[in-house]
Amino acid sequence: MASNSTWNHRQIKLFENALSIYDKDTPDRWQNIANATGKTVDEVKRQYQLLVEDVEQIESGKVPLPKYKTGSAKSFYQL
């Protein structure tokens, strides 16, 4: 199944959900994730590599954490 290599928000969510379902020990993991997202196996593997790189950057402190407004949880949930 060929598709565009850009990922929209829905496809990213499908990808993340599929990753939580098909772990590293799942047979045909990449094909299952590709089927769930409508992407090719190569596109899924590339997206996974980008995710790994992002996590590594965050964990190494190279990406600053966002500054959230302080306030009570009650006021946050009342929005």
Tab-separated table of C-alpha atoms in Angstrom:
chain	number	residue	atom	x	y	z
A	1	MET	CA	0.000	0.000	0.000
A	2	ALA	CA	1.721	3.191	-1.132
A	3	SER	CA	0.875	6.460	0.542
A	4	ASN	CA	2.116	9.973	1.067
A	5	SER	CA	5.001	10.174	3.555
A	6	THR	CA	3.446	13.064	5.468
A	7	TRP	CA	1.551	12.153	8.610
A	8	ASN	CA	-1.583	13.936	9.779
A	9	HIS	CA	-2.733	14.137	13.386
A	10	ARG	CA	-5.117	11.190	13.032
A	11	GLN	CA	-2.424	8.950	11.532
A	12	ILE	CA	0.016	9.859	14.315
A	13	LYS	CA	-2.589	8.922	16.926
A	14	LEU	CA	-3.291	5.647	15.104
A	15	PHE	CA	0.470	5.017	14.998
A	16	GLU	CA	0.888	5.680	18.729
A	17	ASN	CA	-2.094	3.483	19.573
A	18	ALA	CA	-0.803	0.673	17.339
A	19	LEU	CA	2.602	0.873	19.037
A	20	SER	CA	0.894	0.262	22.368
A	21	ILE	CA	-0.925	-2.771	20.960
A	22	TYR	CA	1.844	-4.346	18.874
A	23	ASP	CA	4.948	-4.520	21.055
A	24	LYS	CA	8.419	-5.573	19.960
A	25	ASP	CA	7.577	-9.262	20.415
A	26	THR	CA	4.504	-9.200	18.161
A	27	PRO	CA	4.949	-11.178	14.953
A	28	ASP	CA	4.603	-8.920	11.902
A	29	ARG	CA	4.640	-5.873	14.185
A	30	TRP	CA	5.517	-3.370	11.463
A	31	GLN	CA	2.975	-4.757	9.025
A	32	ASN	CA	0.253	-4.601	11.690
A	33	ILE	CA	1.133	-0.973	12.462
A	34	ALA	CA	1.231	-0.156	8.752
A	35	ASN	CA	-2.225	-1.686	8.335
A	36	ALA	CA	-3.541	0.351	11.272
A	37	THR	CA	-2.204	3.632	9.906
A	38	GLY	CA	-2.629	3.213	6.163
A	39	LYS	CA	1.110	3.672	5.695
A	40	THR	CA	3.781	1.400	4.282
A	41	VAL	CA	6.077	-0.664	6.494
A	42	ASP	CA	9.000	1.573	5.494
A	43	GLU	CA	7.042	4.711	6.433
A	44	VAL	CA	6.094	3.207	9.792
A	45	LYS	CA	9.693	2.242	10.542
A	46	ARG	CA	10.861	5.757	9.620
A	47	GLN	CA	8.201	7.333	11.827
A	48	TYR	CA	9.288	5.073	14.685
A	49	GLN	CA	12.928	6.104	14.211
A	50	LEU	CA	11.904	9.768	14.338
A	51	LEU	CA	9.994	9.107	17.555
A	52	VAL	CA	13.015	7.380	19.103
A	53	GLU	CA	15.226	10.325	18.120
A	54	ASP	CA	12.741	12.796	19.630
A	55	VAL	CA	12.635	10.882	22.911
A	56	GLU	CA	16.435	10.708	23.025
A	57	GLN	CA	16.653	14.478	22.488
A	58	ILE	CA	14.124	15.140	25.254
A	59	GLU	CA	15.745	12.746	27.716
A	60	SER	CA	19.205	14.189	27.072
A	61	GLY	CA	17.953	17.672	27.967
A	62	LYS	CA	18.444	19.058	24.461
A	63	VAL	CA	14.779	20.017	24.178
A	64	PRO	CA	13.519	22.440	26.826
A	65	LEU	CA	10.398	21.422	28.668
A	66	PRO	CA	7.424	23.723	28.095
A	67	LYS	CA	6.627	26.285	30.762
A	68	TYR	CA	3.128	25.642	32.006
A	69	LYS	CA	1.065	28.199	33.831
A	70	THR	CA	0.875	27.479	37.509
A	71	GLY	CA	-2.516	27.085	39.058
A	72	SER	CA	-4.719	24.603	40.736
A	73	ALA	CA	-5.960	21.505	38.995
A	74	LYS	CA	-9.483	22.644	39.726
A	75	SER	CA	-9.092	25.789	37.622
A	76	PHE	CA	-7.517	23.771	34.808
A	77	TYR	CA	-10.421	21.350	34.593
A	78	GLN	CA	-13.015	24.124	34.715
A	79	LEU	CA	-11.902	25.488	31.320
